[in-house]
Coordinates of C-alpha atoms in Angstrom, one line a residue:
M110 CA -5.7 17.7 0.6
K111 CA -9.0 18.8 2.0
F112 CA -11.1 16.5 4.2
S113 CA -14.8 17.3 4.2
N114 CA -15.4 16.0 7.7
M115 CA -12.9 18.4 9.2
E116 CA -14.8 21.5 8.4
G117 CA -16.9 23.4 10.9
T118 CA -16.5 23.2 14.6
G119 CA -12.7 23.5 14.7
M120 CA -12.6 20.3 16.6
E121 CA -10.5 17.4 15.3
K122 CA -12.5 14.8 13.3
K123 CA -11.3 11.4 12.3
T124 CA -9.9 10.7 8.9
R125 CA -12.3 8.3 7.2
V126 CA -10.3 5.4 5.5
A127 CA -11.2 2.6 3.1
I128 CA -9.1 -0.4 2.7
I129 CA -9.2 -1.8 -0.9
G130 CA -7.9 -5.4 -0.8
Y131 CA -7.6 -7.6 2.2
G132 CA -4.5 -9.7 1.9
N133 CA -1.5 -9.3 4.2
V134 CA -1.1 -5.6 3.4
G135 CA -4.8 -4.9 4.0
K136 CA -4.6 -6.7 7.3
G137 CA -1.6 -4.6 8.3
V138 CA -3.4 -1.4 7.4
E139 CA -6.3 -2.4 9.5
L140 CA -4.0 -2.9 12.5
A141 CA -2.4 0.5 11.8
I142 CA -5.7 2.3 11.7
E143 CA -6.7 0.7 15.0
Q144 CA -3.6 2.2 16.6
N145 CA -4.3 5.8 15.4
P146 CA -7.2 7.5 17.2
D147 CA -7.5 10.2 14.6
M148 CA -8.4 7.6 11.9
E149 CA -11.6 5.6 11.3
L150 CA -11.9 2.5 9.1
K151 CA -15.2 3.0 7.3
V152 CA -15.2 0.1 4.9
I153 CA -13.1 -2.8 3.5
F154 CA -13.6 -3.5 -0.2
T155 CA -12.6 -7.0 -1.5
R156 CA -12.9 -9.0 -4.8
R157 CA -13.7 -12.1 -2.7
K158 CA -17.1 -12.8 -1.3
P159 CA -17.4 -10.2 1.5
D160 CA -19.0 -12.7 3.9
T161 CA -16.0 -14.9 3.7
L162 CA -13.5 -12.5 5.1
K163 CA -12.5 -12.7 8.7
I164 CA -11.6 -9.2 9.8
R165 CA -10.5 -7.8 13.2
S166 CA -12.8 -4.8 13.3
N167 CA -16.6 -4.4 13.1
T168 CA -16.2 -2.6 9.8
K169 CA -18.4 -3.2 6.8
V170 CA -16.9 -5.5 4.1
L171 CA -18.2 -4.9 0.6
C172 CA -17.5 -6.1 -2.9
V173 CA -14.9 -3.8 -4.7
T174 CA -17.6 -3.1 -7.4
E175 CA -19.4 -0.9 -4.8
V176 CA -16.6 1.7 -4.4
D177 CA -18.6 4.3 -6.3
K178 CA -21.2 4.4 -3.6
Y179 CA -18.7 5.7 -1.1
V180 CA -17.3 8.7 -3.0
N181 CA -18.6 11.2 -0.3
D182 CA -17.9 8.9 2.7
I183 CA -14.2 8.3 2.4
D184 CA -11.3 10.8 2.9
V185 CA -8.6 8.4 1.7
A186 CA -8.4 4.9 0.2
V187 CA -5.5 2.7 1.0
L188 CA -4.9 0.5 -2.0
C189 CA -3.6 -2.9 -0.9
G190 CA -3.5 -4.9 -4.0
G191 CA -0.4 -6.4 -5.6
S192 CA 1.9 -4.4 -7.8
A193 CA 2.2 -7.1 -10.5
T194 CA -1.4 -6.8 -11.8
D195 CA -3.8 -5.3 -9.3
L196 CA -2.5 -1.7 -8.8
L197 CA -1.7 -1.2 -12.5
K198 CA -5.5 -1.3 -13.1
Q199 CA -6.9 -0.2 -9.7
G200 CA -4.5 2.7 -9.1
P201 CA -5.6 5.0 -11.9
K202 CA -9.3 4.1 -11.6
L203 CA -9.5 4.6 -7.9
A204 CA -7.4 7.9 -8.1
S205 CA -10.3 9.3 -10.1
I206 CA -12.7 8.6 -7.3
F207 CA -10.7 9.0 -4.0
N208 CA -7.6 10.4 -2.5
T209 CA -5.3 7.3 -2.5
V210 CA -2.2 5.8 -0.9
D211 CA -0.5 2.7 -2.3
S212 CA 2.7 0.7 -2.1
Y213 CA 3.4 0.1 -5.7
D214 CA 6.8 -1.4 -5.9
T215 CA 7.8 -2.5 -9.4
H216 CA 10.7 -0.1 -9.6
A217 CA 11.2 -0.2 -13.4
K218 CA 7.5 0.7 -14.0
I219 CA 7.1 3.4 -11.4
P220 CA 7.4 6.3 -13.9
D221 CA 4.6 4.9 -16.1
Y222 CA 2.5 4.0 -13.1
Y223 CA 3.0 7.5 -11.7
A224 CA 2.0 9.1 -15.0
S225 CA -1.3 7.1 -15.2
V226 CA -2.3 7.7 -11.5
N227 CA -1.2 11.4 -11.6
E228 CA -3.3 12.0 -14.8
A229 CA -6.4 10.4 -13.2
A230 CA -6.0 12.2 -9.8
K231 CA -5.4 15.6 -11.4
K232 CA -8.5 15.3 -13.6
A233 CA -10.6 14.4 -10.5
G234 CA -9.0 17.0 -8.2
K235 CA -7.7 14.2 -5.9
T236 CA -4.3 13.5 -4.3
S237 CA -2.6 10.2 -4.8
I238 CA 0.6 9.1 -3.1
I239 CA 2.2 6.1 -4.8
S240 CA 5.1 3.7 -3.8
T241 CA 5.0 4.3 0.0
G242 CA 5.7 0.8 1.2
W243 CA 8.9 -0.6 2.4
D244 CA 11.0 -0.5 -0.8
P245 CA 10.5 1.9 -2.3
G246 CA 9.2 4.0 0.5
L247 CA 10.5 3.8 4.1
F248 CA 13.6 1.8 3.1
S249 CA 14.4 4.6 0.5
L250 CA 14.1 7.3 3.2
L251 CA 16.4 5.3 5.5
R252 CA 19.0 5.1 2.8
I253 CA 18.8 8.9 2.4
I254 CA 19.2 9.4 6.1
E255 CA 22.2 7.1 6.2
E256 CA 23.9 8.9 3.4
I257 CA 23.3 12.3 5.1
A258 CA 24.7 11.0 8.4
L259 CA 27.7 9.2 6.7
P260 CA 28.3 11.0 3.4
Q261 CA 31.5 9.1 2.8
G262 CA 30.1 5.8 4.0
K263 CA 29.0 2.9 1.8
C264 CA 25.3 1.9 1.8
Y265 CA 24.6 -1.8 1.4
T266 CA 21.1 -3.2 0.9
F267 CA 20.2 -6.7 1.8
W268 CA 16.8 -8.4 1.7
G269 CA 15.9 -11.0 4.2
P270 CA 15.6 -13.2 5.9
G271 CA 11.8 -12.8 5.7
I272 CA 8.6 -13.5 3.8
S273 CA 8.5 -12.1 0.3
Q274 CA 5.1 -10.6 -0.4
G275 CA 5.8 -10.7 -4.2
H276 CA 6.9 -14.3 -4.2
S277 CA 4.0 -15.3 -1.9
G278 CA 1.6 -13.5 -4.2
S279 CA 2.9 -15.3 -7.3
R280 CA 1.6 -18.6 -5.9
Y281 CA -2.0 -17.4 -6.5
I282 CA -1.3 -16.5 -10.1
V283 CA 1.1 -19.3 -11.3
P284 CA -0.1 -23.0 -11.2
L285 CA 3.4 -24.2 -10.4
H286 CA 3.4 -22.2 -7.1
K287 CA 5.4 -24.8 -5.3
L288 CA 8.5 -23.8 -7.3
F289 CA 8.5 -20.3 -5.9
P290 CA 10.3 -19.5 -2.7
R291 CA 8.3 -17.7 -0.2
C292 CA 11.3 -16.4 1.8
N293 CA 14.1 -14.0 0.8
L294 CA 17.5 -15.0 2.1
P295 CA 20.5 -12.8 1.5
P296 CA 23.6 -14.5 0.1
E297 CA 26.2 -15.1 2.8
L298 CA 29.3 -14.0 1.0
P299 CA 28.2 -10.3 0.4
V300 CA 26.8 -10.0 3.9
D301 CA 30.0 -11.4 5.4
K302 CA 32.1 -9.0 3.3
A303 CA 30.0 -6.0 4.3
Y304 CA 30.4 -6.8 8.0
S305 CA 34.2 -7.5 7.8

């Protein structure tokens, strides 16, 4: 991946980042960028009215329809939309404009999503990294490390207790949102059995 703003002086320049989508994931990305001095948040794109967002930084907030204006100003766009509907459309489109990173997590559809994003990125000469969230992503790497350290061990996966981003997101789509749990709680029997 070649960053245009790193050429020239040999001195380290900041990676220019755009956040696309400003829900919980977008807010977390904003915090992460603040903690990394080699990164600079250039712009946040949203589908909402930009002036309604309350953000932490002094970054510009623009409507997502304006992404094309920033082709030469962004090194990488972090796509923070939901996997169920947003990223399926946004991923391939934005991969044809920017280098991208996302956390697409619908496991059964990852091969198809990869194919569509990969095709768009290759045609545009861009790099796109998909499914780099918690699961798949960091959680998957942790399982690999566990299996390397304990090759004869058994790896168990439990979710929760915690807030479910997917379940929380469904409340915006489905009118009967009160029926959806917002928390994941692991069943007690398998957890007790694993620890016994």
